[in-house]
Amino acid sequence: MAQPHAVVVGAGVGGLAAAVALARTGCAVTVFEKAPVLDPVAAGLALAPNALRALDALDAGEEVRKRSAPHGIAAIRSRSGRWLLRTGPHETQVRFGDAVSVLRYADLVDVLLQRLPPGALRTGSAVTAVEPGTTRQPARVATEPGDVAADLVVLADGARSALRGELFLEHPGAVYAGFACWRAVVPWRPEDPIDFGETWGKGGTAGVLPLSGDEVYCYVTGNVPAGERAADERAEAVSRVEDWHEPLADLFAAARPEAVVRTDVWHVDTPLPAYHKGRVALVGDTAHAMTPNLAQGACQAIEDAVVLAHHASGSMAYVPTAVQSYTASRLPRTAAMVQRSAQLAEAVQNDSPVLTGLRDTAAGLVGKVAPWQLARYTRPVDDWRPPGAPRTADR
């Protein structure tokens, strides 16, 4: 009997995780990536306990933890530096079995690439069209060298996927969330103390997160038109936090100019009717791009990969049924998360002095009077476990 073949379109976190997960079920996998080389953005990534459990299912969790720095589930300040909410790594570990792991995006990509079968990744290979296939017919992807048949196709080509639009013609696609994010990995001397966490200001947020070694991950958001660019993005990032508490402006000023990456934020605000069509499954941002406010974009993509492989682990003859089960498992959870993240984005990107003051007061009261409410808010997100894992499986 021929080995089943899965084609993955896109070599970001979701695509690589899906390829690793499917290879572990016995599939031959081919990953098509249109970029000529994999050159991961120089940015950081926060992986919550739910993502670490998913990575454990791929035998990648321990390696990720080794390359990471621990962080709490939430640490939030006002622009003056006053703490509003603060949950440390130890408390997060106790509640959820793991602290949040912060690592370089490139490190996570490297961990996943190490677990990919040799020869599976094909860079410089754009997929221009997809035929979803049927119960009796395989799916097909169109590439420049020719068409490739597959028992299963996984679309992981990002928030603004053109291939998604071909499959769901009536869907409006991703929409601009109204703000951009500037990110940088910045040199830092460990002997210089820094309070890690996020700061809420007027019309944006900023954050400093720990990384292993002598660097930290910094980001700032701002309300700007889509597609707008500054002559000097480092100077633009510095200007957005120059009157906020120290050392935000100094940290961005210490970044190399070319290290500051600006990204417009897009999200799939209207849920797709399904995360599959025929023998095609959508994962990660292609299925449910969300704003970064819950820090769950990559986490949900890794969850998707594990759940998809779980449902597709039987005979490939039943892939159309398996991807239906995948949709049923993933769509309610991720659609709710997209909306929750968008609501949080609306609150933290607000530029009204009155409303931002009320927001900070409310967050401060929760932090002082009822910090347990934070755990209740995040538990449905962070307490997820892979299919078949016991509920008592906290580390």
CSV table of C-alpha atoms in Angstrom, one decimal:
chain,number,residue,atom,x,y,z
A,1,MET,CA,0.0,0.0,0.0
A,2,ALA,CA,1.4,3.4,-1.0
A,3,GLN,CA,2.5,5.7,1.7
A,4,PRO,CA,0.0,8.6,2.1
A,5,HIS,CA,1.2,12.0,1.0
A,6,ALA,CA,0.5,15.4,2.6
A,7,VAL,CA,1.4,18.7,1.0
A,8,VAL,CA,1.9,21.7,3.3
A,9,VAL,CA,1.8,25.2,1.8
A,10,GLY,CA,3.9,27.6,3.8
A,11,ALA,CA,6.8,27.1,6.2
A,12,GLY,CA,5.9,29.3,9.1
A,13,VAL,CA,5.3,27.9,12.6
A,14,GLY,CA,1.9,26.5,11.7
A,15,GLY,CA,3.1,24.8,8.5
A,16,LEU,CA,6.2,23.3,10.0
A,17,ALA,CA,4.3,22.1,13.0
A,18,ALA,CA,1.7,20.5,10.8
A,19,ALA,CA,4.4,18.8,8.7
A,20,VAL,CA,6.1,17.4,11.8
A,21,ALA,CA,2.8,16.2,13.3
A,22,LEU,CA,1.7,14.5,10.1
A,23,ALA,CA,5.1,12.9,9.5
A,24,ARG,CA,4.8,11.4,13.0
A,25,THR,CA,1.6,9.6,11.8
A,26,GLY,CA,3.4,8.0,8.9
A,27,CYS,CA,2.7,10.4,6.1
A,28,ALA,CA,5.2,11.5,3.5
A,29,VAL,CA,5.2,15.3,3.7
A,30,THR,CA,6.3,17.9,1.3
A,31,VAL,CA,6.4,21.6,2.5
A,32,PHE,CA,6.3,24.2,-0.3
A,33,GLU,CA,7.6,27.6,0.7
A,34,LYS,CA,7.6,30.4,-1.8
A,35,ALA,CA,10.6,32.3,-0.2
A,36,PRO,CA,13.9,31.3,-1.7
A,37,VAL,CA,15.4,30.7,1.7
A,38,LEU,CA,14.0,30.4,5.2
A,39,ASP,CA,15.0,33.5,7.0
A,40,PRO,CA,12.9,33.8,10.2
A,41,VAL,CA,12.2,37.3,11.4
A,42,ALA,CA,14.4,38.5,14.2
A,43,ALA,CA,11.6,38.6,16.8
A,44,GLY,CA,10.5,36.9,20.0
A,45,LEU,CA,7.6,34.6,20.6
A,46,ALA,CA,5.7,33.8,23.8
A,47,LEU,CA,4.4,30.3,24.1
A,48,ALA,CA,1.8,29.7,26.8
A,49,PRO,CA,1.3,26.4,28.6
A,50,ASN,CA,-1.2,25.2,26.0
A,51,ALA,CA,1.3,25.5,23.2
A,52,LEU,CA,4.0,23.8,25.2
A,53,ARG,CA,1.7,20.8,25.7
A,54,ALA,CA,1.1,20.7,22.0
A,55,LEU,CA,4.9,20.8,21.4
A,56,ASP,CA,5.3,17.9,23.9
A,57,ALA,CA,3.0,15.9,21.6
A,58,LEU,CA,5.6,16.6,18.8
A,59,ASP,CA,8.5,15.6,21.1
A,60,ALA,CA,9.7,19.2,20.8
A,61,GLY,CA,8.5,20.8,24.1
A,62,GLU,CA,11.7,20.1,26.2
A,63,GLU,CA,14.0,21.5,23.5
A,64,VAL,CA,11.8,24.6,23.3
A,65,ARG,CA,11.9,25.0,27.1
A,66,LYS,CA,15.7,24.8,27.1
A,67,ARG,CA,16.0,27.6,24.6
A,68,SER,CA,13.4,29.8,26.4
A,69,ALA,CA,13.2,32.2,29.3
A,70,PRO,CA,10.3,31.9,31.7
A,71,HIS,CA,7.6,34.6,32.0
A,72,GLY,CA,4.3,35.0,33.8
A,73,ILE,CA,0.9,34.8,32.2
A,74,ALA,CA,0.4,38.5,32.6
A,75,ALA,CA,2.5,41.5,33.7
A,76,ILE,CA,0.9,44.9,32.8
A,77,ARG,CA,1.9,48.5,33.7
A,78,SER,CA,0.5,51.9,32.9
A,79,ARG,CA,2.7,54.2,30.8
A,80,SER,CA,3.9,55.9,34.0
A,81,GLY,CA,5.3,52.5,35.1
A,82,ARG,CA,2.7,51.7,37.8
A,83,TRP,CA,1.9,48.0,38.0
A,84,LEU,CA,-1.7,47.2,37.1
A,85,LEU,CA,-1.5,43.4,37.1
A,86,ARG,CA,1.4,41.1,37.7
A,87,THR,CA,1.6,37.3,37.6
A,88,GLY,CA,5.1,35.8,37.8
A,89,PRO,CA,6.5,32.6,36.2
A,90,HIS,CA,6.2,30.6,39.4
A,91,GLU,CA,2.5,31.4,39.9
A,92,THR,CA,1.9,30.5,36.3
A,93,GLN,CA,3.8,27.2,36.7
A,94,VAL,CA,1.7,26.3,39.7
A,95,ARG,CA,-1.6,27.1,38.1
A,96,PHE,CA,-1.0,25.7,34.6
A,97,GLY,CA,1.9,23.3,35.0
A,98,ASP,CA,4.2,25.5,32.9
A,99,ALA,CA,5.4,29.1,32.8
A,100,VAL,CA,5.1,31.0,29.6
A,101,SER,CA,8.2,30.3,27.5
A,102,VAL,CA,9.7,33.2,25.6
A,103,LEU,CA,12.2,32.4,22.8
A,104,ARG,CA,13.4,33.7,19.5
A,105,TYR,CA,11.1,33.0,16.6
A,106,ALA,CA,14.2,31.6,14.7
A,107,ASP,CA,14.8,29.1,17.6
A,108,LEU,CA,11.3,27.7,17.3
A,109,VAL,CA,11.6,27.3,13.6
A,110,ASP,CA,14.9,25.6,14.1
A,111,VAL,CA,13.4,23.1,16.6
A,112,LEU,CA,10.7,22.2,14.1
A,113,LEU,CA,13.0,22.0,11.2
A,114,GLN,CA,15.2,19.5,13.1
A,115,ARG,CA,12.1,17.2,13.4
A,116,LEU,CA,11.1,17.5,9.7
A,117,PRO,CA,12.0,14.5,7.5
A,118,PRO,CA,15.1,15.1,5.3
A,119,GLY,CA,14.2,16.6,2.0
A,120,ALA,CA,10.6,17.6,3.0
A,121,LEU,CA,11.1,21.3,2.7
A,122,ARG,CA,11.2,22.9,-0.8
A,123,THR,CA,12.0,26.6,-0.7
A,124,GLY,CA,11.5,28.9,-3.7
A,125,SER,CA,8.4,26.9,-4.6
A,126,ALA,CA,5.2,28.9,-4.8
A,127,VAL,CA,1.8,27.2,-4.9
A,128,THR,CA,-0.5,29.1,-7.2
A,129,ALA,CA,-3.7,27.1,-7.0
A,130,VAL,CA,-5.3,24.2,-5.1
A,131,GLU,CA,-7.9,21.7,-6.2
A,132,PRO,CA,-9.5,20.4,-3.0
A,133,GLY,CA,-10.2,16.9,-4.3
A,134,THR,CA,-13.1,14.6,-3.2
A,135,THR,CA,-13.7,11.4,-1.3
A,136,ARG,CA,-12.5,9.5,-4.4
A,137,GLN,CA,-10.1,12.0,-6.0
A,138,PRO,CA,-6.9,13.4,-4.4
A,139,ALA,CA,-6.2,17.0,-4.0
A,140,ARG,CA,-3.8,18.8,-6.3
A,141,VAL,CA,-1.6,21.8,-5.9
A,142,ALA,CA,-0.2,23.8,-8.8
A,143,THR,CA,3.4,24.8,-8.7
A,144,GLU,CA,5.7,26.2,-11.3
A,145,PRO,CA,7.3,22.8,-12.1
A,146,GLY,CA,3.9,21.2,-12.4
A,147,ASP,CA,0.9,19.8,-10.4
A,148,VAL,CA,1.4,17.7,-7.4
A,149,ALA,CA,-1.2,15.2,-6.1
A,150,ALA,CA,-1.8,14.8,-2.4
A,151,ASP,CA,-4.0,12.8,0.0
A,152,LEU,CA,-4.1,15.9,2.2
A,153,VAL,CA,-3.2,19.5,1.6
A,154,VAL,CA,-2.6,21.9,4.5
A,155,LEU,CA,-2.8,25.6,3.8
A,156,ALA,CA,-0.5,27.6,6.1
A,157,ASP,CA,0.3,30.5,3.9
A,158,GLY,CA,-0.7,33.3,6.3
A,159,ALA,CA,-3.4,35.8,7.2
A,160,ARG,CA,-3.7,37.2,3.7
A,161,SER,CA,-3.8,33.9,1.9
A,162,ALA,CA,-4.9,34.1,-1.7
A,163,LEU,CA,-5.5,30.3,-1.8
A,164,ARG,CA,-8.0,30.6,1.1
A,165,GLY,CA,-9.9,33.1,-1.0
A,166,GLU,CA,-10.1,30.7,-3.9
A,167,LEU,CA,-11.7,28.0,-1.6
A,168,PHE,CA,-14.1,30.4,0.2
A,169,LEU,CA,-15.2,32.9,-2.5
A,170,GLU,CA,-17.9,34.5,-0.4
A,171,HIS,CA,-15.7,35.1,2.7
A,172,PRO,CA,-14.4,38.7,3.1
A,173,GLY,CA,-11.0,37.4,4.1
A,174,ALA,CA,-8.6,39.1,6.6
A,175,VAL,CA,-9.3,42.7,7.5
A,176,TYR,CA,-6.9,45.3,8.9
A,177,ALA,CA,-7.1,45.6,12.7
A,178,GLY,CA,-6.2,49.3,12.6
A,179,PHE,CA,-2.7,49.2,14.0
A,180,ALA,CA,0.9,48.1,13.3
A,181,CYS,CA,3.5,46.5,15.5
A,182,TRP,CA,7.2,47.3,15.7
A,183,ARG,CA,9.4,44.5,17.0
A,184,ALA,CA,13.1,44.0,17.7
A,185,VAL,CA,15.5,41.7,19.5
A,186,VAL,CA,17.8,44.1,21.5
A,187,PRO,CA,21.1,43.6,23.2
A,188,TRP,CA,20.9,43.6,27.0
A,189,ARG,CA,23.3,43.0,29.9
A,190,PRO,CA,21.8,40.6,32.4
A,191,GLU,CA,23.3,42.5,35.2
A,192,ASP,CA,21.1,45.5,34.3
A,193,PRO,CA,17.7,44.9,36.0
A,194,ILE,CA,14.6,45.1,33.9
A,195,ASP,CA,11.0,44.6,34.9
A,196,PHE,CA,9.6,42.4,32.1
A,197,GLY,CA,6.0,42.8,31.0
A,198,GLU,CA,3.6,44.9,28.9
A,199,THR,CA,2.8,48.6,29.2
A,200,TRP,CA,-0.6,50.0,28.2
A,201,GLY,CA,-0.6,53.6,27.0
A,202,LYS,CA,-2.9,55.8,25.0
A,203,GLY,CA,-3.3,54.4,21.5
A,204,GLY,CA,-0.9,51.5,21.9
A,205,THR,CA,1.1,49.1,24.0
A,206,ALA,CA,4.7,48.3,24.5
A,207,GLY,CA,6.4,45.3,25.9
A,208,VAL,CA,9.8,43.9,27.0
A,209,LEU,CA,10.1,40.1,27.4
A,210,PRO,CA,13.0,38.0,28.5
A,211,LEU,CA,15.1,35.9,26.1
A,212,SER,CA,17.9,33.4,27.0
A,213,GLY,CA,21.3,34.9,26.8
A,214,ASP,CA,22.1,38.6,26.5
A,215,GLU,CA,19.1,39.9,24.5
A,216,VAL,CA,15.5,40.9,25.2
A,217,TYR,CA,12.5,41.1,22.9
A,218,CYS,CA,10.8,44.5,22.6
A,219,TYR,CA,7.6,45.5,20.8
A,220,VAL,CA,5.4,48.6,20.5
A,221,THR,CA,2.1,49.0,18.7
A,222,GLY,CA,0.4,52.1,17.2
A,223,ASN,CA,-2.7,53.2,15.4
A,224,VAL,CA,-1.6,53.9,11.8
A,225,PRO,CA,-3.1,53.4,8.3
A,226,ALA,CA,-2.4,50.1,6.6
A,227,GLY,CA,0.7,50.1,4.4
A,228,GLU,CA,2.2,53.2,5.9
A,229,ARG,CA,5.9,53.2,6.3
A,230,ALA,CA,8.4,55.5,8.0
A,231,ALA,CA,11.8,56.5,6.7
A,232,ASP,CA,13.4,55.3,9.9
A,233,GLU,CA,11.3,52.6,11.7
A,234,ARG,CA,13.6,52.5,14.7
A,235,ALA,CA,13.1,56.3,15.2
A,236,GLU,CA,9.4,55.8,14.7
A,237,ALA,CA,9.3,53.1,17.4
A,238,VAL,CA,11.3,55.3,19.8
A,239,SER,CA,9.0,58.2,19.3
A,240,ARG,CA,6.0,56.2,20.3
A,241,VAL,CA,7.4,55.5,23.8
A,242,GLU,CA,9.7,58.4,24.4
A,243,ASP,CA,7.4,59.8,27.2
A,244,TRP,CA,6.6,56.4,28.7
A,245,HIS,CA,8.4,54.9,31.6
A,246,GLU,CA,12.0,53.8,31.4
A,247,PRO,CA,13.7,52.0,29.8
A,248,LEU,CA,11.4,51.5,26.8
A,249,ALA,CA,12.7,54.3,24.6
A,250,ASP,CA,16.3,53.4,25.5
A,251,LEU,CA,15.8,49.8,24.6
A,252,PHE,CA,14.4,50.6,21.2
A,253,ALA,CA,17.2,53.2,20.6
A,254,ALA,CA,19.7,50.4,21.3
A,255,ALA,CA,18.4,48.3,18.5
A,256,ARG,CA,20.2,48.1,15.2
A,257,PRO,CA,18.1,50.2,12.7
A,258,GLU,CA,17.6,47.2,10.4
A,259,ALA,CA,16.6,45.0,13.4
A,260,VAL,CA,13.3,46.9,13.9
A,261,VAL,CA,10.6,45.1,12.0
A,262,ARG,CA,7.3,46.8,11.3
A,263,THR,CA,4.2,44.6,10.6
A,264,ASP,CA,0.6,45.6,9.9
A,265,VAL,CA,-1.8,43.6,12.0
A,266,TRP,CA,-4.5,41.7,10.1
A,267,HIS,CA,-7.1,39.3,11.5
A,268,VAL,CA,-9.9,37.1,10.2
A,269,ASP,CA,-12.6,39.0,12.0
A,270,THR,CA,-15.5,37.1,10.3
A,271,PRO,CA,-15.1,33.3,11.0
A,272,LEU,CA,-14.7,31.0,8.1
A,273,PRO,CA,-17.6,28.6,7.6
A,274,ALA,CA,-15.2,25.7,7.9
A,275,TYR,CA,-11.5,25.1,8.2
A,276,HIS,CA,-11.6,22.6,5.4
A,277,LYS,CA,-12.8,21.9,1.9
A,278,GLY,CA,-12.5,18.5,0.3
A,279,ARG,CA,-9.1,17.2,1.3
A,280,VAL,CA,-7.7,20.7,2.2
A,281,ALA,CA,-7.3,21.8,5.8
A,282,LEU,CA,-6.4,25.4,6.9
A,283,VAL,CA,-4.2,26.0,10.0
A,284,GLY,CA,-2.8,29.0,11.9
A,285,ASP,CA,-3.3,32.5,10.5
A,286,THR,CA,-4.7,31.1,7.3
A,287,ALA,CA,-7.7,29.8,9.2
A,288,HIS,CA,-8.0,32.3,12.1
A,289,ALA,CA,-5.5,35.1,12.1
A,290,MET,CA,-5.9,37.1,15.3
A,291,THR,CA,-4.4,40.2,16.8
A,292,PRO,CA,-1.4,39.6,19.1
A,293,ASN,CA,-3.0,40.8,22.3
A,294,LEU,CA,-3.6,37.3,23.7
A,295,ALA,CA,-0.2,36.1,22.5
A,296,GLN,CA,-2.0,33.1,21.1
A,297,GLY,CA,-1.4,33.3,17.3
A,298,ALA,CA,1.5,30.8,17.2
A,299,CYS,CA,0.1,28.8,20.1
A,300,GLN,CA,-3.2,28.1,18.2
A,301,ALA,CA,-1.3,27.2,15.0
A,302,ILE,CA,0.6,24.6,16.9
A,303,GLU,CA,-2.6,23.3,18.5
A,304,ASP,CA,-4.1,23.1,15.0
A,305,ALA,CA,-1.2,21.0,13.8
A,306,VAL,CA,-1.5,18.4,16.6
A,307,VAL,CA,-5.3,18.2,16.3
A,308,LEU,CA,-5.3,17.8,12.5
A,309,ALA,CA,-2.7,15.0,12.7
A,310,HIS,CA,-4.8,13.3,15.4
A,311,HIS,CA,-7.9,13.3,13.1
A,312,ALA,CA,-5.9,12.4,10.0
A,313,SER,CA,-4.0,9.6,11.6
A,314,GLY,CA,-6.3,6.8,10.3
A,315,SER,CA,-6.6,5.8,6.7
A,316,MET,CA,-6.1,8.6,4.2
A,317,ALA,CA,-9.2,7.3,2.4
A,318,TYR,CA,-11.2,9.0,5.1
A,319,VAL,CA,-9.4,12.4,4.9
A,320,PRO,CA,-12.6,14.3,3.9
A,321,THR,CA,-14.2,13.0,7.1
A,322,ALA,CA,-11.1,13.6,9.2
A,323,VAL,CA,-10.9,17.3,8.1
A,324,GLN,CA,-14.6,17.7,9.0
A,325,SER,CA,-13.8,16.5,12.5
A,326,TYR,CA,-10.8,18.9,12.6
A,327,THR,CA,-13.1,21.8,11.8
A,328,ALA,CA,-15.5,20.7,14.5
A,329,SER,CA,-12.7,20.5,17.0
A,330,ARG,CA,-11.0,23.8,16.2
A,331,LEU,CA,-13.4,26.3,14.8
A,332,PRO,CA,-15.4,27.1,18.0
A,333,ARG,CA,-12.3,27.5,20.1
A,334,THR,CA,-10.3,29.6,17.7
A,335,ALA,CA,-13.2,31.8,16.5
A,336,ALA,CA,-13.9,32.7,20.1
A,337,MET,CA,-10.3,33.5,20.6
A,338,VAL,CA,-10.1,35.8,17.6
A,339,GLN,CA,-13.0,37.8,19.0
A,340,ARG,CA,-11.6,37.9,22.5
A,341,SER,CA,-8.3,39.1,21.2
A,342,ALA,CA,-10.0,41.8,19.0
A,343,GLN,CA,-11.9,43.0,22.0
A,344,LEU,CA,-8.7,43.3,24.0
A,345,ALA,CA,-7.0,45.1,21.1
A,346,GLU,CA,-9.9,47.6,21.0
A,347,ALA,CA,-9.3,48.4,24.7
A,348,VAL,CA,-5.6,48.7,24.6
A,349,GLN,CA,-5.4,50.6,21.3
A,350,ASN,CA,-7.9,53.2,22.5
A,351,ASP,CA,-6.6,56.7,22.3
A,352,SER,CA,-9.3,58.4,24.5
A,353,PRO,CA,-7.7,59.7,27.8
A,354,VAL,CA,-11.0,59.1,29.6
A,355,LEU,CA,-11.5,55.5,28.4
A,356,THR,CA,-7.8,54.6,28.8
A,357,GLY,CA,-8.0,55.9,32.4
A,358,LEU,CA,-11.0,53.8,33.1
A,359,ARG,CA,-9.3,50.8,31.6
A,360,ASP,CA,-6.2,51.2,33.7
A,361,THR,CA,-8.3,51.7,36.9
A,362,ALA,CA,-10.3,48.6,36.2
A,363,ALA,CA,-7.2,46.5,35.5
A,364,GLY,CA,-5.5,47.9,38.6
A,365,LEU,CA,-8.5,47.0,40.8
A,366,VAL,CA,-8.5,43.4,39.4
A,367,GLY,CA,-4.8,43.2,40.2
A,368,LYS,CA,-5.2,44.4,43.8
A,369,VAL,CA,-8.6,43.0,44.8
A,370,ALA,CA,-9.3,39.9,42.7
A,371,PRO,CA,-6.1,38.6,41.0
A,372,TRP,CA,-7.7,35.2,40.8
A,373,GLN,CA,-10.0,36.6,38.1
A,374,LEU,CA,-7.0,36.7,35.8
A,375,ALA,CA,-6.6,33.0,36.1
A,376,ARG,CA,-10.3,32.5,35.4
A,377,TYR,CA,-10.0,34.7,32.3
A,378,THR,CA,-7.0,32.8,30.9
A,379,ARG,CA,-7.7,29.2,32.0
A,380,PRO,CA,-10.0,28.3,29.0
A,381,VAL,CA,-7.0,29.3,26.8
A,382,ASP,CA,-4.0,28.0,28.7
A,383,ASP,CA,-5.6,24.8,30.2
A,384,TRP,CA,-6.0,23.1,26.8
A,385,ARG,CA,-4.5,19.7,26.3
A,386,PRO,CA,-3.8,17.6,23.2
A,387,PRO,CA,-6.4,15.0,22.2
A,388,GLY,CA,-6.1,12.0,24.4
A,389,ALA,CA,-4.0,13.7,27.0
A,390,PRO,CA,-5.3,13.2,30.6
A,391,ARG,CA,-6.6,16.3,32.4
A,392,THR,CA,-4.2,15.7,35.2
A,393,ALA,CA,-1.2,15.9,32.9
A,394,ASP,CA,0.3,19.2,34.2
A,395,ARG,CA,4.0,19.1,34.5
